[in-house]
Amino acid sequence: MSEKTPADFWFDPVCPWAWMTSRWMLEVEKVRDVEVRWHVMSLAVLNEDRLDEMPERYRELMKSAWAPVRVCIAAQEKHGNEALARLYTALGTRIHNRGEERSPELIAAALEDAGLPAELLEAGDTDAYDTQLRASHKEGIDLVGQEVGTPVIAVPGPDGEQIAFFGPVVTPAPKGEEAARLWDGTLLVAGTPGFFELKRTRDRDPQFD
């Protein structure tokens, strides 16, 4: 059996576009010989030097973005990548599909959904895991560059090195053969030396299912 192709995926659980892309990657695992490796990045970290330029509403959103990523990185540190994947699915389902308000109660419920210890919730109120959070965030950003957000995906390039992109940004999350074709296209552009960007203006909101 051939070794699975790795896909490293950086996400912030509060980002709806990262959620869309992550659900696509889970579908890709069903239709291609791919293994997703999950990593945490942080919109709060990304924007911490830009808060003065933001409207008050966005500053409040950035404040509420700290607790989910802190709990995610604590879960990964203590229980591994598979636990992180379960927690991301539990958080994303509540935040995006159900539209629940970000709160300690939501995170506690997501921990229970993911079968993880309730005491992980305590990480959301401390900086105890911020060194690991910032390191994980930096790893993804260093691969793709500073002018992006979440999600970041890194795939093998032509010489085996990691080629990272912001995105793909897509809605709804493709399924079946559509998911496979988008994955194949991602590998195709990653294998094209000097390829950097394809983009068009978004004309719809994320469509959750």
Short mmCIF file of N, CA, C and O in Angstrom, two decimals, residues 103-199:
data_model
loop_
_atom_site.label_atom_id
_atom_site.label_comp_id
_atom_site.label_asym_id
_atom_site.label_seq_id
_atom_site.Cartn_x
_atom_site.Cartn_y
_atom_site.Cartn_z
N SER A 103 -18.62 31.23 23.82
CA SER A 103 -18.71 31.38 25.27
C SER A 103 -18.00 30.21 25.92
O SER A 103 -17.76 29.17 25.29
N PRO A 104 -17.67 30.31 27.21
CA PRO A 104 -17.12 29.16 27.92
C PRO A 104 -18.07 27.97 27.90
O PRO A 104 -17.62 26.81 27.84
N GLU A 105 -19.38 28.25 27.93
CA GLU A 105 -20.36 27.15 27.91
C GLU A 105 -20.29 26.39 26.59
O GLU A 105 -20.40 25.16 26.57
N LEU A 106 -20.11 27.11 25.49
CA LEU A 106 -19.98 26.44 24.18
C LEU A 106 -18.74 25.56 24.17
O LEU A 106 -18.79 24.40 23.72
N ILE A 107 -17.62 26.09 24.64
CA ILE A 107 -16.38 25.31 24.63
C ILE A 107 -16.51 24.09 25.53
O ILE A 107 -16.07 22.98 25.17
N ALA A 108 -17.14 24.24 26.68
CA ALA A 108 -17.34 23.11 27.59
C ALA A 108 -18.18 22.03 26.93
O ALA A 108 -17.88 20.83 27.04
N ALA A 109 -19.23 22.46 26.22
CA ALA A 109 -20.08 21.49 25.54
C ALA A 109 -19.32 20.80 24.41
O ALA A 109 -19.48 19.58 24.19
N ALA A 110 -18.47 21.54 23.71
CA ALA A 110 -17.69 20.94 22.63
C ALA A 110 -16.68 19.94 23.17
O ALA A 110 -16.44 18.88 22.56
N LEU A 111 -16.08 20.23 24.31
CA LEU A 111 -15.17 19.26 24.94
C LEU A 111 -15.90 17.97 25.27
O LEU A 111 -15.38 16.87 25.04
N GLU A 112 -17.10 18.10 25.78
CA GLU A 112 -17.90 16.91 26.08
C GLU A 112 -18.24 16.15 24.81
O GLU A 112 -18.13 14.92 24.75
N ASP A 113 -18.64 16.89 23.76
CA ASP A 113 -18.94 16.26 22.46
C ASP A 113 -17.74 15.46 21.94
O ASP A 113 -17.90 14.40 21.33
N ALA A 114 -16.55 16.01 22.16
CA ALA A 114 -15.32 15.40 21.64
C ALA A 114 -14.76 14.33 22.55
O ALA A 114 -13.73 13.72 22.23
N GLY A 115 -15.40 14.10 23.70
CA GLY A 115 -14.93 13.10 24.63
C GLY A 115 -13.62 13.47 25.30
O GLY A 115 -12.80 12.61 25.61
N LEU A 116 -13.44 14.77 25.57
CA LEU A 116 -12.21 15.26 26.17
C LEU A 116 -12.48 15.78 27.59
O LEU A 116 -13.59 16.18 27.90
N PRO A 117 -11.46 15.82 28.43
CA PRO A 117 -11.65 16.22 29.82
C PRO A 117 -12.15 17.66 29.96
O PRO A 117 -11.66 18.57 29.27
N ALA A 118 -13.08 17.86 30.85
CA ALA A 118 -13.66 19.18 31.05
C ALA A 118 -12.64 20.19 31.54
O ALA A 118 -12.78 21.40 31.28
N GLU A 119 -11.59 19.72 32.24
CA GLU A 119 -10.62 20.66 32.79
C GLU A 119 -9.81 21.39 31.71
O GLU A 119 -9.15 22.40 32.01
N LEU A 120 -9.85 20.91 30.47
CA LEU A 120 -9.18 21.64 29.39
C LEU A 120 -9.76 23.05 29.21
O LEU A 120 -9.09 23.94 28.67
N LEU A 121 -10.99 23.24 29.64
CA LEU A 121 -11.62 24.56 29.53
C LEU A 121 -10.79 25.63 30.23
O LEU A 121 -10.78 26.80 29.80
N GLU A 122 -10.07 25.25 31.30
CA GLU A 122 -9.28 26.22 32.06
C GLU A 122 -8.21 26.88 31.21
O GLU A 122 -7.81 28.02 31.48
N ALA A 123 -7.75 26.20 30.17
CA ALA A 123 -6.70 26.77 29.31
C ALA A 123 -7.17 28.02 28.59
O ALA A 123 -6.36 28.87 28.21
N GLY A 124 -8.46 28.15 28.39
CA GLY A 124 -8.99 29.28 27.66
C GLY A 124 -8.82 30.60 28.36
O GLY A 124 -8.83 31.67 27.71
N ASP A 125 -8.63 30.57 29.67
CA ASP A 125 -8.52 31.80 30.46
C ASP A 125 -7.09 32.13 30.88
O ASP A 125 -6.86 33.05 31.67
N THR A 126 -6.11 31.38 30.37
CA THR A 126 -4.72 31.61 30.76
C THR A 126 -3.84 31.66 29.52
O THR A 126 -4.25 31.29 28.42
N ASP A 127 -2.60 32.10 29.74
CA ASP A 127 -1.61 32.08 28.66
C ASP A 127 -0.66 30.89 28.79
O ASP A 127 0.43 30.89 28.22
N ALA A 128 -1.10 29.87 29.51
CA ALA A 128 -0.22 28.74 29.81
C ALA A 128 0.27 28.03 28.56
O ALA A 128 1.37 27.46 28.57
N TYR A 129 -0.52 28.04 27.51
CA TYR A 129 -0.14 27.35 26.28
C TYR A 129 0.14 28.32 25.12
O TYR A 129 0.23 27.90 23.97
N ASP A 130 0.32 29.59 25.45
CA ASP A 130 0.50 30.58 24.38
C ASP A 130 1.82 30.39 23.63
O ASP A 130 1.91 30.70 22.44
N THR A 131 2.85 29.89 24.30
CA THR A 131 4.12 29.62 23.60
C THR A 131 3.91 28.59 22.51
O THR A 131 4.37 28.77 21.37
N GLN A 132 3.19 27.52 22.85
CA GLN A 132 2.92 26.48 21.85
C GLN A 132 1.96 27.00 20.77
O GLN A 132 2.11 26.66 19.59
N LEU A 133 0.99 27.81 21.18
CA LEU A 133 0.05 28.37 20.21
C LEU A 133 0.78 29.26 19.21
O LEU A 133 0.58 29.14 17.99
N ARG A 134 1.63 30.13 19.70
CA ARG A 134 2.35 31.03 18.81
C ARG A 134 3.32 30.27 17.90
O ARG A 134 3.52 30.64 16.74
N ALA A 135 3.91 29.21 18.42
CA ALA A 135 4.82 28.40 17.60
C ALA A 135 4.06 27.70 16.48
O ALA A 135 4.53 27.65 15.33
N SER A 136 2.89 27.16 16.79
CA SER A 136 2.08 26.51 15.76
C SER A 136 1.62 27.52 14.71
O SER A 136 1.67 27.25 13.50
N HIS A 137 1.18 28.67 15.18
CA HIS A 137 0.76 29.74 14.27
C HIS A 137 1.92 30.16 13.37
O HIS A 137 1.76 30.28 12.14
N LYS A 138 3.08 30.37 13.94
CA LYS A 138 4.25 30.81 13.19
C LYS A 138 4.67 29.79 12.14
O LYS A 138 5.09 30.15 11.03
N GLU A 139 4.55 28.51 12.48
CA GLU A 139 4.92 27.47 11.54
C GLU A 139 4.11 27.59 10.25
O GLU A 139 4.65 27.49 9.14
N GLY A 140 2.80 27.78 10.39
CA GLY A 140 1.96 27.93 9.21
C GLY A 140 2.23 29.20 8.46
O GLY A 140 2.36 29.21 7.22
N ILE A 141 2.34 30.32 9.17
CA ILE A 141 2.56 31.61 8.53
C ILE A 141 3.92 31.66 7.84
O ILE A 141 4.06 32.23 6.75
N ASP A 142 4.93 31.06 8.45
CA ASP A 142 6.26 31.05 7.83
C ASP A 142 6.25 30.31 6.50
O ASP A 142 7.02 30.63 5.59
N LEU A 143 5.38 29.33 6.38
CA LEU A 143 5.31 28.58 5.12
C LEU A 143 4.61 29.37 4.02
O LEU A 143 4.97 29.28 2.84
N VAL A 144 3.59 30.16 4.40
CA VAL A 144 2.73 30.77 3.38
C VAL A 144 2.99 32.27 3.21
O VAL A 144 2.67 32.84 2.17
N GLY A 145 3.52 32.93 4.23
CA GLY A 145 3.75 34.36 4.14
C GLY A 145 2.79 35.15 5.02
O GLY A 145 1.81 34.62 5.54
N GLN A 146 3.06 36.44 5.15
CA GLN A 146 2.36 37.28 6.12
C GLN A 146 1.02 37.81 5.65
O GLN A 146 0.20 38.24 6.45
N GLU A 147 0.76 37.84 4.37
CA GLU A 147 -0.40 38.55 3.83
C GLU A 147 -1.60 37.63 3.66
O GLU A 147 -2.31 37.69 2.65
N VAL A 148 -1.85 36.76 4.63
CA VAL A 148 -2.94 35.79 4.53
C VAL A 148 -3.63 35.67 5.88
O VAL A 148 -3.20 36.25 6.88
N GLY A 149 -4.69 34.89 5.89
CA GLY A 149 -5.38 34.54 7.12
C GLY A 149 -5.49 33.04 7.23
O GLY A 149 -4.58 32.30 6.89
N THR A 150 -6.63 32.58 7.70
CA THR A 150 -6.88 31.15 7.85
C THR A 150 -8.02 30.74 6.91
O THR A 150 -8.95 31.53 6.72
N PRO A 151 -7.96 29.60 6.25
CA PRO A 151 -7.05 28.48 6.51
C PRO A 151 -5.75 28.58 5.71
O PRO A 151 -5.66 29.28 4.71
N VAL A 152 -4.76 27.83 6.18
CA VAL A 152 -3.52 27.60 5.45
C VAL A 152 -3.40 26.10 5.24
O VAL A 152 -3.60 25.32 6.17
N ILE A 153 -3.08 25.71 4.01
CA ILE A 153 -2.88 24.30 3.71
C ILE A 153 -1.51 24.13 3.08
O ILE A 153 -1.09 24.95 2.25
N ALA A 154 -0.77 23.11 3.50
CA ALA A 154 0.55 22.81 2.95
C ALA A 154 0.54 21.39 2.41
O ALA A 154 0.12 20.46 3.10
N VAL A 155 1.02 21.25 1.17
CA VAL A 155 1.04 19.95 0.49
C VAL A 155 2.42 19.74 -0.11
O VAL A 155 3.20 20.68 -0.25
N PRO A 156 2.76 18.49 -0.47
CA PRO A 156 4.08 18.23 -1.04
C PRO A 156 4.24 18.89 -2.40
O PRO A 156 3.37 18.81 -3.27
N GLY A 157 5.39 19.56 -2.59
CA GLY A 157 5.73 20.13 -3.87
C GLY A 157 6.52 19.15 -4.72
O GLY A 157 6.71 17.98 -4.35
N PRO A 158 7.03 19.60 -5.89
CA PRO A 158 7.69 18.68 -6.83
C PRO A 158 8.95 18.04 -6.29
O PRO A 158 9.32 16.95 -6.71
N ASP A 159 9.64 18.71 -5.38
CA ASP A 159 10.88 18.16 -4.83
C ASP A 159 10.70 17.64 -3.41
O ASP A 159 11.67 17.40 -2.70
N GLY A 160 9.43 17.49 -3.01
CA GLY A 160 9.15 16.97 -1.69
C GLY A 160 9.03 18.03 -0.62
O GLY A 160 8.65 17.72 0.51
N GLU A 161 9.37 19.28 -0.95
CA GLU A 161 9.23 20.35 0.04
C GLU A 161 7.77 20.73 0.19
O GLU A 161 6.95 20.48 -0.68
N GLN A 162 7.42 21.35 1.32
CA GLN A 162 6.05 21.77 1.54
C GLN A 162 5.76 23.06 0.78
O GLN A 162 6.52 24.03 0.87
N ILE A 163 4.66 23.06 0.03
CA ILE A 163 4.17 24.24 -0.64
C ILE A 163 2.86 24.62 0.03
O ILE A 163 1.93 23.82 0.11
N ALA A 164 2.79 25.84 0.54
CA ALA A 164 1.62 26.25 1.32
C ALA A 164 0.84 27.33 0.58
O ALA A 164 1.40 28.16 -0.13
N PHE A 165 -0.48 27.31 0.80
CA PHE A 165 -1.39 28.29 0.23
C PHE A 165 -2.38 28.72 1.30
O PHE A 165 -2.71 27.98 2.22
N PHE A 166 -2.90 29.93 1.14
CA PHE A 166 -4.10 30.34 1.85
C PHE A 166 -5.29 29.80 1.08
O PHE A 166 -5.41 30.02 -0.12
N GLY A 167 -6.16 29.07 1.77
CA GLY A 167 -7.31 28.51 1.08
C GLY A 167 -7.15 27.02 0.85
O GLY A 167 -6.35 26.36 1.54
N PRO A 168 -7.86 26.45 -0.13
CA PRO A 168 -8.81 27.13 -0.99
C PRO A 168 -10.06 27.61 -0.23
O PRO A 168 -10.51 26.95 0.69
N VAL A 169 -10.56 28.76 -0.64
CA VAL A 169 -11.77 29.33 -0.07
C VAL A 169 -12.94 28.91 -0.94
O VAL A 169 -12.99 29.26 -2.12
N VAL A 170 -13.85 28.13 -0.38
CA VAL A 170 -14.90 27.52 -1.19
C VAL A 170 -16.15 27.31 -0.36
O VAL A 170 -16.07 27.06 0.84
N THR A 171 -17.30 27.45 -0.98
CA THR A 171 -18.57 27.14 -0.34
C THR A 171 -19.60 26.75 -1.39
O THR A 171 -19.62 27.33 -2.47
N PRO A 172 -20.42 25.74 -1.11
CA PRO A 172 -20.33 24.84 0.04
C PRO A 172 -19.12 23.92 -0.09
O PRO A 172 -18.48 23.89 -1.15
N ALA A 173 -18.81 23.16 0.94
CA ALA A 173 -17.67 22.25 0.89
C ALA A 173 -17.93 21.16 -0.15
O ALA A 173 -18.93 20.44 -0.06
N PRO A 174 -17.05 21.03 -1.15
CA PRO A 174 -17.27 20.01 -2.18
C PRO A 174 -17.25 18.60 -1.59
O PRO A 174 -16.56 18.32 -0.61
N LYS A 175 -18.00 17.73 -2.23
CA LYS A 175 -18.08 16.35 -1.79
C LYS A 175 -17.81 15.42 -2.96
O LYS A 175 -17.92 15.81 -4.12
N GLY A 176 -17.46 14.17 -2.64
CA GLY A 176 -17.28 13.15 -3.66
C GLY A 176 -16.24 13.53 -4.69
O GLY A 176 -15.15 14.02 -4.37
N GLU A 177 -16.58 13.32 -5.94
CA GLU A 177 -15.64 13.57 -7.02
C GLU A 177 -15.29 15.05 -7.16
O GLU A 177 -14.18 15.40 -7.57
N GLU A 178 -16.21 15.94 -6.79
CA GLU A 178 -15.89 17.37 -6.80
C GLU A 178 -14.77 17.68 -5.80
O GLU A 178 -13.87 18.48 -6.08
N ALA A 179 -14.83 17.06 -4.63
CA ALA A 179 -13.76 17.23 -3.64
C ALA A 179 -12.44 16.70 -4.18
O ALA A 179 -11.38 17.31 -4.00
N ALA A 180 -12.50 15.56 -4.86
CA ALA A 180 -11.30 14.96 -5.41
C ALA A 180 -10.67 15.85 -6.48
O ALA A 180 -9.45 16.03 -6.52
N ARG A 181 -11.50 16.42 -7.35
CA ARG A 181 -10.96 17.27 -8.42
C ARG A 181 -10.29 18.52 -7.85
O ARG A 181 -9.23 18.95 -8.33
N LEU A 182 -10.89 19.11 -6.81
CA LEU A 182 -10.28 20.29 -6.21
C LEU A 182 -8.95 19.92 -5.55
O LEU A 182 -7.98 20.69 -5.63
N TRP A 183 -8.89 18.77 -4.92
CA TRP A 183 -7.62 18.31 -4.34
C TRP A 183 -6.59 18.10 -5.42
O TRP A 183 -5.42 18.52 -5.29
N ASP A 184 -6.97 17.43 -6.50
CA ASP A 184 -6.02 17.19 -7.59
C ASP A 184 -5.50 18.51 -8.15
O ASP A 184 -4.32 18.64 -8.48
N GLY A 185 -6.39 19.50 -8.24
CA GLY A 185 -5.97 20.81 -8.72
C GLY A 185 -5.01 21.50 -7.75
O GLY A 185 -4.07 22.19 -8.19
N THR A 186 -5.22 21.29 -6.46
CA THR A 186 -4.33 21.86 -5.46
C THR A 186 -2.92 21.29 -5.60
O THR A 186 -1.92 22.02 -5.56
N LEU A 187 -2.83 19.98 -5.80
CA LEU A 187 -1.52 19.35 -6.02
C LEU A 187 -0.90 19.83 -7.34
O LEU A 187 0.32 20.01 -7.43
N LEU A 188 -1.75 20.04 -8.34
CA LEU A 188 -1.25 20.49 -9.65
C LEU A 188 -0.58 21.86 -9.53
O LEU A 188 0.54 22.06 -10.01
N VAL A 189 -1.25 22.82 -8.90
CA VAL A 189 -0.64 24.15 -8.80
C VAL A 189 0.55 24.14 -7.86
O VAL A 189 1.52 24.89 -8.06
N ALA A 190 0.52 23.29 -6.82
CA ALA A 190 1.67 23.18 -5.92
C ALA A 190 2.89 22.65 -6.66
O ALA A 190 4.03 22.95 -6.29
N GLY A 191 2.66 21.87 -7.70
CA GLY A 191 3.75 21.31 -8.49
C GLY A 191 4.21 22.20 -9.63
O GLY A 191 5.06 21.80 -10.42
N THR A 192 3.64 23.40 -9.70
CA THR A 192 4.01 24.35 -10.76
C THR A 192 4.97 25.38 -10.19
O THR A 192 4.57 26.22 -9.39
N PRO A 193 6.27 25.34 -10.56
CA PRO A 193 7.23 26.28 -9.99
C PRO A 193 6.80 27.73 -10.25
O PRO A 193 6.40 28.10 -11.34
N GLY A 194 6.88 28.53 -9.20
CA GLY A 194 6.56 29.94 -9.33
C GLY A 194 5.09 30.29 -9.24
O GLY A 194 4.73 31.47 -9.32
N PHE A 195 4.22 29.28 -9.06
CA PHE A 195 2.80 29.59 -8.92
C PHE A 195 2.52 30.17 -7.54
O PHE A 195 2.96 29.63 -6.53
N PHE A 196 1.74 31.27 -7.49
CA PHE A 196 1.45 31.90 -6.21
C PHE A 196 -0.04 32.07 -5.93
O PHE A 196 -0.49 31.82 -4.82
N GLU A 197 -0.84 32.47 -6.90
CA GLU A 197 -2.17 32.93 -6.51
C GLU A 197 -3.18 32.82 -7.64
O GLU A 197 -2.88 33.10 -8.80
N LEU A 198 -4.41 32.40 -7.27
CA LEU A 198 -5.62 32.55 -8.06
C LEU A 198 -6.66 33.16 -7.13
O LEU A 198 -6.79 32.73 -5.98
N LYS A 199 -7.41 34.15 -7.60
CA LYS A 199 -8.36 34.77 -6.68
C LYS A 199 -9.46 35.48 -7.44
O LYS A 199 -9.24 35.99 -8.54
#
